[in-house]
Amino acid sequence: MSVKDLAKSLAKSTFDAVPVLYCSTLSAGVKLLQKSPMVRPEQINERPYSTLVKFLAMGRDKNADRKARRALYEELRSQLVRLRDGAGSIEEKRVMNRLLNGLERDEAEKNLLSHPVRGYIEVSNYCNLRCQMCGQSYLESKGDKRRHMAREVYEKIQEVLPYLDELTVSGFGESLLSPYFWELMELLPWGGMKRLITNGILLDAETSARLMKYPVTDYTISFEATDRETYEFIRSGDYLDQVVENLKALDANRKAAGRDDVRILIGFVAMKRNIEQLPEFVRRVKDYGADILQVSFLHVTRPDLIEQSLYFDPELANRMFEQARRVAAEVGLEYHDPGNFEPKPSDPARSRRIRDCYEPWEFIYFGSNGKVRPCCIYCHDLGSVLQTSYPETWNNQSFQALRSTVNSDQPNDCCAKCWFVQHIDPGDRRFHINLVDKHGNYVEEDQADKAEWE
C-alpha cells in the first residue's frame, strides 16, 4: 500500500470515527494499517483527530522515514481540506475543520489551512461597570478608544463563524450596550456552542425572551456576592437585586421557549472580601435558576488588590471550597472551583503535565476595533481585518512567528508572563499576582511604587 493510499484509508476511517491506533513508529503504524485499517467499535475515541495525530507522532523522535511521514501529513491535510470545503452542511464543515485544525496544531504548522475552532467577538468595549479586577482603564491610556464593533467588521468575519465549535460574544466590555448587538445575533449560525458573557444588568426579561430566538446556548452571568455592599465593592455599582431578577427571568424565558439546550452559568471571582459568602451563594444561585457555578481565583493586576488575594490565606480558601462543594452536592448544582492549594513555587517537571499552549492555532479574538489577537490576554495585536482580509490576517507573519515561538524555550514578552505557557501551578504566587500598569505593561512587585496605576 502506497503512502497516498494509506493516507486515504486512514482519513476515511478517521471520518468514520475509527479509534486511535497506538503504535511506536511510523513503520509499525504502516504495517498495522496494512494488516487491518479498521479496529473494534468499542475502541472508538472521543477525539477522532487523535487517530491522525498519534499516527503522525510515530517515530517523530526516532529513526522513521521523515520524508514519507511528511508526505503522509500533506496528503491527509489536503484530503481534509477537500472534505471540509465540499461538505454539504455547516456541521460537517465544522467537524472536518476541527480534524484539520487538530492535525495542524499538533504538527506545529505555521501556515494553516484550517480555520480556528474557538473565538471571541468583542461586540463593544464600553462597559456600565468598573469592576475591581478588570483593566478597563487601560484602554484610554494605551491610546485606544471606546467603541462598538462596526458593521464593517461583522462583514469581514462572517466567513469564519460557521467553523467555530465555540463562539463567545464578549470581550473587554458589556456586549448588550452595543446598538448593533442584534445584528450580530442574526449572523450567528446554529450549531456548536454559542456563549454570551454579561454582567447581567441589561439582561432583563424582554431581552432574554428575545434571545431565545437565537442560537446562544450558554449564558455566563458574572457576579459574586450575597449582599449589596460586597457586590458594590467588587463591581462598583449597586445592581445586585437587578441582576438576581434578570437571572430568574432568563431561567423562566428558556423554559417558556422550550430551550432545553440553554445553560445558565455564574462566574464567581473568589477573593478575601467574598470567599466566606461562597457556600450560601451556591444555595442562592441554584434557587435563581443557575445550572453551573464556576469559581476562579482573583488574579491581581493592581497593587491595591494584593491584600484581597487568597494566596495569603489558603486555609480559608480551602475550607470555603470544601463547604461550597458539599452545598452544591446537596442542592444539585454543577460546581467547579480551582481546587485546594498551598502556597509553594511551581515544580517545572511536574507542571509539564499541563498541555502546550494551543491558542495561536485554535483561537481568534476579534476586537471591537477590528484588530485580532490569539487569546483574550495577549498584549499585542497581530493584525486587523479592516486592513487585510480575515484569511490573510489569520496567516500573517505575526501569527506565524507566534506559532513558531509560543511553546519554545524563548517565547515572546506576552507569553513569557503567562502562567499557562510557563506551566505555573495554582500554588505559585505568580499564578495569583501579576501586576499590570495603566499602560498595559507588566510590573514587578518591587517596582510597583514607580509605575502609573490611575
Short mmCIF file of C-alpha atoms in Angstrom, two decimals:
data_model
loop_
_atom_site.label_atom_id
_atom_site.label_comp_id
_atom_site.label_asym_id
_atom_site.label_seq_id
_atom_site.Cartn_x
_atom_site.Cartn_y
_atom_site.Cartn_z
CA MET A 1 0.00 0.00 0.00
CA SER A 2 1.44 3.36 -1.02
CA VAL A 3 1.70 6.31 1.36
CA LYS A 4 -1.03 8.03 -0.64
CA ASP A 5 -3.36 5.03 -0.46
CA LEU A 6 -2.61 4.65 3.23
CA ALA A 7 -3.42 8.30 3.80
CA LYS A 8 -6.76 7.92 2.04
CA SER A 9 -7.59 4.84 4.07
CA LEU A 10 -6.63 6.46 7.33
CA ALA A 11 -8.51 9.66 6.54
CA LYS A 12 -11.67 7.76 5.59
CA SER A 13 -11.54 5.58 8.68
CA THR A 14 -10.97 8.62 10.86
CA PHE A 15 -14.04 10.38 9.48
CA ASP A 16 -16.00 7.23 10.26
CA ALA A 17 -14.95 7.72 13.90
CA VAL A 18 -12.38 4.97 13.92
CA PRO A 19 -10.24 4.97 17.07
CA VAL A 20 -6.71 5.84 17.96
CA LEU A 21 -4.03 3.44 16.75
CA TYR A 22 -1.32 3.06 19.34
CA CYS A 23 1.97 2.44 17.58
CA SER A 24 5.52 3.41 18.43
CA THR A 25 6.97 4.11 14.99
CA LEU A 26 5.83 5.10 11.54
CA SER A 27 6.84 1.75 10.07
CA ALA A 28 4.93 -0.13 12.78
CA GLY A 29 1.89 2.03 12.09
CA VAL A 30 2.11 1.33 8.36
CA LYS A 31 2.30 -2.41 8.95
CA LEU A 32 -0.64 -2.35 11.34
CA LEU A 33 -2.83 -0.39 8.94
CA GLN A 34 -1.83 -2.59 6.02
CA LYS A 35 -2.92 -5.59 8.06
CA SER A 36 -6.11 -4.13 9.46
CA PRO A 37 -7.02 -0.47 8.91
CA MET A 38 -10.25 -0.87 10.88
CA VAL A 39 -10.46 -1.62 14.57
CA ARG A 40 -13.12 -2.66 17.02
CA PRO A 41 -16.05 -0.26 17.57
CA GLU A 42 -15.58 -0.30 21.35
CA GLN A 43 -12.17 1.34 20.86
CA ILE A 44 -13.65 4.49 19.34
CA ASN A 45 -12.02 7.62 20.75
CA GLU A 46 -13.92 10.81 21.56
CA ARG A 47 -11.45 12.93 19.58
CA PRO A 48 -11.13 11.33 16.15
CA TYR A 49 -8.37 13.67 15.03
CA SER A 50 -6.13 11.90 17.55
CA THR A 51 -6.04 8.98 15.13
CA LEU A 52 -4.18 11.23 12.75
CA VAL A 53 -2.13 12.90 15.45
CA LYS A 54 -0.91 9.72 17.07
CA PHE A 55 -0.10 8.16 13.73
CA LEU A 56 1.94 11.18 12.69
CA ALA A 57 3.69 11.19 16.07
CA MET A 58 5.04 7.73 15.34
CA GLY A 59 8.74 7.93 15.03
CA ARG A 60 8.84 11.72 15.47
CA ASP A 61 11.88 11.38 17.71
CA LYS A 62 13.04 8.06 16.30
CA ASN A 63 14.61 6.80 13.12
CA ALA A 64 11.48 6.86 10.98
CA ASP A 65 11.33 7.90 7.36
CA ARG A 66 10.65 11.60 7.81
CA LYS A 67 10.14 12.20 4.10
CA ALA A 68 7.41 9.56 3.94
CA ARG A 69 5.90 10.87 7.12
CA ARG A 70 5.74 14.41 5.74
CA ALA A 71 4.15 13.15 2.55
CA LEU A 72 1.51 11.38 4.60
CA TYR A 73 0.86 14.55 6.60
CA GLU A 74 0.42 16.66 3.48
CA GLU A 75 -1.89 14.10 1.89
CA LEU A 76 -4.06 13.94 5.00
CA ARG A 77 -4.18 17.71 5.17
CA SER A 78 -5.24 18.14 1.57
CA GLN A 79 -7.92 15.48 1.93
CA LEU A 80 -9.34 17.18 5.00
CA VAL A 81 -9.50 20.49 3.13
CA ARG A 82 -11.37 18.88 0.25
CA LEU A 83 -13.80 17.12 2.56
CA ARG A 84 -14.41 20.29 4.56
CA ASP A 85 -14.94 22.55 1.58
CA GLY A 86 -17.14 20.01 -0.15
CA ALA A 87 -19.29 19.19 2.89
CA GLY A 88 -22.99 19.76 2.48
CA SER A 89 -23.83 21.06 5.95
CA ILE A 90 -22.36 23.52 8.44
CA GLU A 91 -21.99 20.75 11.00
CA GLU A 92 -19.98 18.59 8.58
CA LYS A 93 -17.77 21.55 7.67
CA ARG A 94 -17.15 22.24 11.36
CA VAL A 95 -16.23 18.60 12.05
CA MET A 96 -13.78 18.43 9.15
CA ASN A 97 -12.24 21.77 10.09
CA ARG A 98 -11.81 20.56 13.68
CA LEU A 99 -9.93 17.47 12.44
CA LEU A 100 -7.74 19.59 10.20
CA ASN A 101 -7.05 22.12 12.95
CA GLY A 102 -6.03 19.40 15.41
CA LEU A 103 -3.73 17.85 12.82
CA GLU A 104 -2.03 21.15 12.01
CA ARG A 105 -1.82 22.17 15.65
CA ASP A 106 -0.09 19.00 16.78
CA GLU A 107 2.23 19.21 13.80
CA ALA A 108 3.09 22.81 14.86
CA GLU A 109 2.16 24.03 11.40
CA LYS A 110 2.78 27.77 10.91
CA ASN A 111 0.69 28.43 7.78
CA LEU A 112 -2.75 26.98 8.44
CA LEU A 113 -5.32 25.65 6.01
CA SER A 114 -7.77 25.24 8.90
CA HIS A 115 -9.85 27.96 10.49
CA PRO A 116 -9.76 28.49 14.27
CA VAL A 117 -12.19 26.34 16.26
CA ARG A 118 -12.82 28.82 19.08
CA GLY A 119 -13.30 32.57 19.05
CA TYR A 120 -14.32 35.72 20.88
CA ILE A 121 -16.19 38.62 19.33
CA GLU A 122 -15.83 41.85 21.31
CA VAL A 123 -19.09 43.49 20.31
CA SER A 124 -18.29 46.52 22.45
CA ASN A 125 -15.57 47.73 24.78
CA TYR A 126 -17.91 50.15 26.52
CA CYS A 127 -18.98 48.96 29.95
CA ASN A 128 -21.53 50.03 32.54
CA LEU A 129 -19.35 48.87 35.46
CA ARG A 130 -15.78 49.36 36.66
CA CYS A 131 -15.07 46.07 38.39
CA GLN A 132 -12.10 45.83 40.73
CA MET A 133 -10.43 43.01 38.82
CA CYS A 134 -10.92 44.43 35.32
CA GLY A 135 -8.42 46.54 33.38
CA GLN A 136 -10.95 48.83 31.69
CA SER A 137 -8.84 51.88 32.49
CA TYR A 138 -6.02 50.57 30.30
CA LEU A 139 -7.93 51.38 27.11
CA GLU A 140 -7.59 55.17 27.03
CA SER A 141 -4.05 55.15 28.42
CA LYS A 142 -2.96 52.84 25.59
CA GLY A 143 -4.34 55.31 23.06
CA ASP A 144 -7.36 53.21 22.21
CA LYS A 145 -10.95 54.40 22.17
CA ARG A 146 -14.27 53.18 23.44
CA ARG A 147 -16.20 51.83 20.51
CA HIS A 148 -18.87 49.42 19.43
CA MET A 149 -17.82 46.91 16.80
CA ALA A 150 -18.77 48.37 13.42
CA ARG A 151 -20.96 46.61 10.88
CA GLU A 152 -17.95 46.57 8.58
CA VAL A 153 -16.13 44.24 10.99
CA TYR A 154 -19.17 41.95 11.10
CA GLU A 155 -18.96 41.66 7.33
CA LYS A 156 -15.25 40.85 7.46
CA ILE A 157 -15.56 38.00 9.96
CA GLN A 158 -18.72 36.29 8.67
CA GLU A 159 -16.81 33.62 6.77
CA VAL A 160 -15.17 32.19 9.89
CA LEU A 161 -18.31 31.96 12.05
CA PRO A 162 -19.59 28.60 10.70
CA TYR A 163 -16.30 26.86 11.59
CA LEU A 164 -16.18 27.81 15.27
CA ASP A 165 -17.08 25.00 17.66
CA GLU A 166 -17.16 27.60 20.42
CA LEU A 167 -18.01 31.26 19.92
CA THR A 168 -18.11 33.69 22.82
CA VAL A 169 -19.83 37.05 22.46
CA SER A 170 -17.87 39.06 24.98
CA GLY A 171 -14.58 40.81 25.44
CA PHE A 172 -13.38 43.98 27.08
CA GLY A 173 -16.85 45.39 27.67
CA GLU A 174 -20.58 44.71 28.02
CA SER A 175 -21.95 43.34 24.75
CA LEU A 176 -25.56 44.34 25.40
CA LEU A 177 -24.58 48.01 25.28
CA SER A 178 -23.94 47.83 21.55
CA PRO A 179 -26.64 49.24 19.26
CA TYR A 180 -25.54 46.59 16.74
CA PHE A 181 -25.84 43.63 19.13
CA TRP A 182 -28.95 42.18 17.48
CA GLU A 183 -27.38 42.43 14.03
CA LEU A 184 -24.65 40.09 15.22
CA MET A 185 -27.25 37.70 16.60
CA GLU A 186 -28.75 37.49 13.11
CA LEU A 187 -25.38 36.36 11.70
CA LEU A 188 -24.77 33.53 14.16
CA PRO A 189 -25.20 30.06 12.64
CA TRP A 190 -26.89 27.33 14.65
CA GLY A 191 -24.73 24.50 15.94
CA GLY A 192 -21.69 24.42 18.15
CA MET A 193 -21.59 26.30 21.42
CA LYS A 194 -22.53 29.99 21.44
CA ARG A 195 -21.81 31.80 24.71
CA LEU A 196 -22.83 35.26 25.90
CA ILE A 197 -20.85 36.63 28.85
CA THR A 198 -22.56 39.54 30.58
CA ASN A 199 -22.70 41.27 33.93
CA GLY A 200 -26.47 40.75 33.76
CA ILE A 201 -27.54 44.35 34.31
CA LEU A 202 -29.14 44.73 30.86
CA LEU A 203 -30.30 41.13 30.56
CA ASP A 204 -33.87 41.97 31.52
CA ALA A 205 -36.94 39.82 30.87
CA GLU A 206 -37.66 41.35 27.47
CA THR A 207 -34.05 40.91 26.31
CA SER A 208 -33.73 37.31 27.47
CA ALA A 209 -37.07 36.42 25.84
CA ARG A 210 -35.84 37.84 22.53
CA LEU A 211 -32.52 36.00 22.85
CA MET A 212 -34.32 32.65 22.90
CA LYS A 213 -34.86 33.06 19.14
CA TYR A 214 -31.12 32.94 18.52
CA PRO A 215 -28.51 30.14 18.79
CA VAL A 216 -26.95 31.31 22.08
CA THR A 217 -26.73 28.20 24.27
CA ASP A 218 -24.61 29.31 27.23
CA TYR A 219 -25.24 32.41 29.31
CA THR A 220 -22.48 33.34 31.76
CA ILE A 221 -23.51 35.98 34.28
CA SER A 222 -20.64 37.42 36.29
CA PHE A 223 -21.29 38.30 39.91
CA GLU A 224 -20.09 37.05 43.27
CA ALA A 225 -21.87 38.42 46.32
CA THR A 226 -24.81 37.68 48.58
CA ASP A 227 -25.14 41.26 49.86
CA ARG A 228 -25.27 44.62 48.16
CA GLU A 229 -22.23 46.04 49.99
CA THR A 230 -19.93 43.28 48.77
CA TYR A 231 -21.39 43.44 45.25
CA GLU A 232 -20.79 47.20 45.14
CA PHE A 233 -17.23 46.82 46.47
CA ILE A 234 -16.35 44.36 43.71
CA ARG A 235 -18.48 45.64 40.83
CA SER A 236 -18.54 49.37 41.64
CA GLY A 237 -22.29 49.68 41.33
CA ASP A 238 -25.50 48.83 43.21
CA TYR A 239 -27.12 46.34 40.83
CA LEU A 240 -27.31 43.11 42.81
CA ASP A 241 -31.12 42.98 43.08
CA GLN A 242 -31.48 43.82 39.38
CA VAL A 243 -29.07 41.06 38.34
CA VAL A 244 -30.88 38.50 40.51
CA GLU A 245 -34.26 39.39 38.99
CA ASN A 246 -32.81 39.20 35.48
CA LEU A 247 -31.30 35.81 36.24
CA LYS A 248 -34.68 34.48 37.33
CA ALA A 249 -36.29 35.92 34.19
CA LEU A 250 -33.67 34.24 32.00
CA ASP A 251 -34.49 30.88 33.57
CA ALA A 252 -38.24 31.46 33.11
CA ASN A 253 -37.83 32.50 29.47
CA ARG A 254 -35.76 29.49 28.47
CA LYS A 255 -38.40 27.21 29.98
CA ALA A 256 -41.19 29.08 28.24
CA ALA A 257 -39.34 28.81 24.92
CA GLY A 258 -38.63 25.11 25.39
CA ARG A 259 -34.88 25.74 25.02
CA ASP A 260 -33.50 22.63 26.71
CA ASP A 261 -30.13 23.37 25.11
CA VAL A 262 -29.68 26.60 27.10
CA ARG A 263 -27.42 26.58 30.16
CA ILE A 264 -27.05 29.32 32.77
CA LEU A 265 -23.62 29.70 34.33
CA ILE A 266 -22.46 32.01 37.08
CA GLY A 267 -18.88 33.28 37.13
CA PHE A 268 -17.64 33.90 40.69
CA VAL A 269 -14.26 35.63 41.24
CA ALA A 270 -13.08 34.50 44.69
CA MET A 271 -11.22 36.93 46.94
CA LYS A 272 -10.90 37.76 50.64
CA ARG A 273 -13.94 40.03 50.54
CA ASN A 274 -16.41 37.38 49.34
CA ILE A 275 -14.93 33.91 49.95
CA GLU A 276 -16.92 33.31 53.14
CA GLN A 277 -20.14 34.00 51.23
CA LEU A 278 -19.45 31.22 48.74
CA PRO A 279 -21.38 28.33 50.42
CA GLU A 280 -24.52 30.47 50.79
CA PHE A 281 -24.01 31.85 47.27
CA VAL A 282 -24.15 28.27 45.93
CA ARG A 283 -27.53 27.75 47.55
CA ARG A 284 -28.93 31.05 46.28
CA VAL A 285 -27.89 30.79 42.64
CA LYS A 286 -29.47 27.35 42.47
CA ASP A 287 -32.74 28.96 43.56
CA TYR A 288 -32.26 31.71 40.97
CA GLY A 289 -32.20 29.10 38.19
CA ALA A 290 -28.48 28.66 37.53
CA ASP A 291 -27.17 25.31 36.28
CA ILE A 292 -23.45 25.76 36.87
CA LEU A 293 -21.23 27.79 39.20
CA GLN A 294 -17.67 28.38 38.06
CA VAL A 295 -15.33 29.77 40.74
CA SER A 296 -11.95 31.26 39.85
CA PHE A 297 -9.25 32.94 41.88
CA LEU A 298 -8.83 36.70 41.78
CA HIS A 299 -5.83 37.39 39.52
CA VAL A 300 -4.34 40.56 40.94
CA THR A 301 -3.16 43.17 38.45
CA ARG A 302 -3.07 46.27 40.70
CA PRO A 303 -1.11 46.79 43.96
CA ASP A 304 -4.20 47.86 45.93
CA LEU A 305 -5.80 44.46 45.32
CA ILE A 306 -2.90 42.36 46.59
CA GLU A 307 -4.46 42.19 50.06
CA GLN A 308 -7.59 40.64 48.51
CA SER A 309 -5.67 37.66 47.11
CA LEU A 310 -6.48 34.26 48.59
CA TYR A 311 -2.86 33.30 48.03
CA PHE A 312 -2.20 34.66 51.51
CA ASP A 313 -4.95 32.64 53.23
CA PRO A 314 -5.08 29.17 51.65
CA GLU A 315 -6.63 27.64 54.78
CA LEU A 316 -9.66 29.92 54.49
CA ALA A 317 -9.98 29.37 50.73
CA ASN A 318 -9.71 25.58 51.00
CA ARG A 319 -12.23 25.45 53.84
CA MET A 320 -14.78 27.53 51.92
CA PHE A 321 -14.26 25.46 48.77
CA GLU A 322 -14.95 22.29 50.73
CA GLN A 323 -18.13 23.74 52.22
CA ALA A 324 -19.31 25.00 48.83
CA ARG A 325 -18.79 21.56 47.29
CA ARG A 326 -20.94 19.98 49.99
CA VAL A 327 -23.73 22.52 49.48
CA ALA A 328 -23.58 22.08 45.70
CA ALA A 329 -23.96 18.32 46.08
CA GLU A 330 -26.86 18.87 48.47
CA VAL A 331 -28.82 21.22 46.19
CA GLY A 332 -27.86 19.56 42.89
CA LEU A 333 -25.80 22.36 41.32
CA GLU A 334 -22.90 21.64 38.99
CA TYR A 335 -19.96 23.29 40.71
CA HIS A 336 -16.33 23.92 39.77
CA ASP A 337 -13.57 25.66 41.74
CA PRO A 338 -9.76 25.89 41.34
CA GLY A 339 -9.20 23.15 43.93
CA ASN A 340 -7.43 23.19 47.25
CA PHE A 341 -3.92 24.61 47.18
CA GLU A 342 -0.95 25.53 49.31
CA PRO A 343 1.49 28.36 48.55
CA LYS A 344 4.63 26.95 47.00
CA PRO A 345 6.72 27.50 43.88
CA SER A 346 5.84 25.56 40.77
CA ASP A 347 7.61 22.28 40.12
CA PRO A 348 8.62 22.62 36.44
CA ALA A 349 8.90 18.87 35.89
CA ARG A 350 5.53 18.19 37.49
CA SER A 351 3.95 21.20 35.81
CA ARG A 352 4.76 19.80 32.39
CA ARG A 353 1.62 17.74 32.79
CA ILE A 354 -0.19 20.85 31.50
CA ARG A 355 -0.50 20.74 27.75
CA ASP A 356 1.25 23.20 25.49
CA CYS A 357 -0.47 26.44 24.51
CA TYR A 358 -2.73 25.85 21.50
CA GLU A 359 -4.25 29.32 21.25
CA PRO A 360 -2.38 30.53 18.11
CA TRP A 361 -3.87 27.56 16.25
CA GLU A 362 -7.28 27.12 17.86
CA PHE A 363 -8.38 30.59 18.94
CA ILE A 364 -9.05 34.02 17.47
CA TYR A 365 -10.13 37.20 19.26
CA PHE A 366 -11.81 39.88 17.18
CA GLY A 367 -11.59 43.22 18.98
CA SER A 368 -14.25 45.88 18.64
CA ASN A 369 -11.74 47.89 16.59
CA GLY A 370 -11.28 45.07 14.09
CA LYS A 371 -7.88 44.11 15.45
CA VAL A 372 -7.08 40.47 16.05
CA ARG A 373 -5.31 38.69 18.90
CA PRO A 374 -4.53 35.00 19.59
CA CYS A 375 -6.05 34.98 23.07
CA CYS A 376 -8.01 37.31 25.32
CA ILE A 377 -5.00 38.40 27.42
CA TYR A 378 -2.32 38.71 24.71
CA CYS A 379 -0.71 42.14 24.97
CA HIS A 380 -0.19 42.89 21.26
CA ASP A 381 -2.47 42.98 18.23
CA LEU A 382 -1.47 40.64 15.40
CA GLY A 383 -3.29 42.42 12.60
CA SER A 384 -6.63 43.94 11.64
CA VAL A 385 -9.44 42.63 9.46
CA LEU A 386 -10.09 46.25 8.47
CA GLN A 387 -6.68 46.37 6.80
CA THR A 388 -6.40 42.85 5.37
CA SER A 389 -8.93 40.08 4.85
CA TYR A 390 -9.58 37.57 7.61
CA PRO A 391 -7.68 34.72 5.84
CA GLU A 392 -4.66 36.98 5.27
CA THR A 393 -4.69 38.14 8.88
CA TRP A 394 -5.00 34.59 10.23
CA ASN A 395 -1.79 33.56 8.47
CA ASN A 396 0.18 36.78 8.51
CA GLN A 397 3.82 36.98 9.60
CA SER A 398 2.90 37.86 13.20
CA PHE A 399 0.67 34.81 13.64
CA GLN A 400 3.21 32.51 12.00
CA ALA A 401 6.01 33.86 14.19
CA LEU A 402 3.93 33.29 17.31
CA ARG A 403 3.16 29.70 16.30
CA SER A 404 6.91 29.17 15.96
CA THR A 405 7.83 30.51 19.40
CA VAL A 406 4.91 30.14 21.83
CA ASN A 407 5.94 26.68 23.04
CA SER A 408 9.67 27.18 22.64
CA ASP A 409 12.24 27.96 25.31
CA GLN A 410 12.16 31.60 24.20
CA PRO A 411 8.53 32.78 23.99
CA ASN A 412 7.86 36.45 23.31
CA ASP A 413 7.27 39.06 26.01
CA CYS A 414 3.49 38.48 26.18
CA CYS A 415 3.76 34.72 26.53
CA ALA A 416 6.71 34.86 28.92
CA LYS A 417 4.41 36.17 31.67
CA CYS A 418 1.56 33.74 31.00
CA TRP A 419 1.04 31.15 33.74
CA PHE A 420 -0.28 28.68 31.18
CA VAL A 421 2.67 28.89 28.79
CA GLN A 422 5.11 28.89 31.70
CA HIS A 423 3.36 25.93 33.38
CA ILE A 424 2.80 27.79 36.64
CA ASP A 425 0.86 25.91 39.32
CA PRO A 426 -2.09 27.39 41.30
CA GLY A 427 0.03 27.38 44.46
CA ASP A 428 2.61 29.68 42.91
CA ARG A 429 2.48 33.39 43.80
CA ARG A 430 2.82 34.22 40.09
CA PHE A 431 -0.47 32.43 39.43
CA HIS A 432 -2.28 34.88 41.72
CA ILE A 433 -0.36 38.13 41.31
CA ASN A 434 0.80 39.66 38.02
CA LEU A 435 0.83 43.44 38.18
CA VAL A 436 -0.05 45.34 35.01
CA ASP A 437 0.17 49.15 34.98
CA LYS A 438 -2.27 51.59 33.35
CA HIS A 439 -0.40 51.29 30.06
CA GLY A 440 -0.80 47.51 29.97
CA ASN A 441 2.83 46.80 30.91
CA TYR A 442 3.83 44.04 33.34
CA VAL A 443 5.43 45.40 36.51
CA GLU A 444 7.47 43.53 39.12
CA GLU A 445 6.05 43.86 42.63
CA ASP A 446 9.17 45.56 43.97
CA GLN A 447 8.81 48.21 41.25
CA ALA A 448 5.10 48.89 41.84
CA ASP A 449 5.67 52.26 43.52
CA LYS A 450 7.42 53.55 40.39
CA ALA A 451 4.62 52.62 37.96
CA GLU A 452 1.48 54.51 36.93
CA TRP A 453 -1.80 52.95 38.05
CA GLU A 454 -4.55 55.55 37.64
#
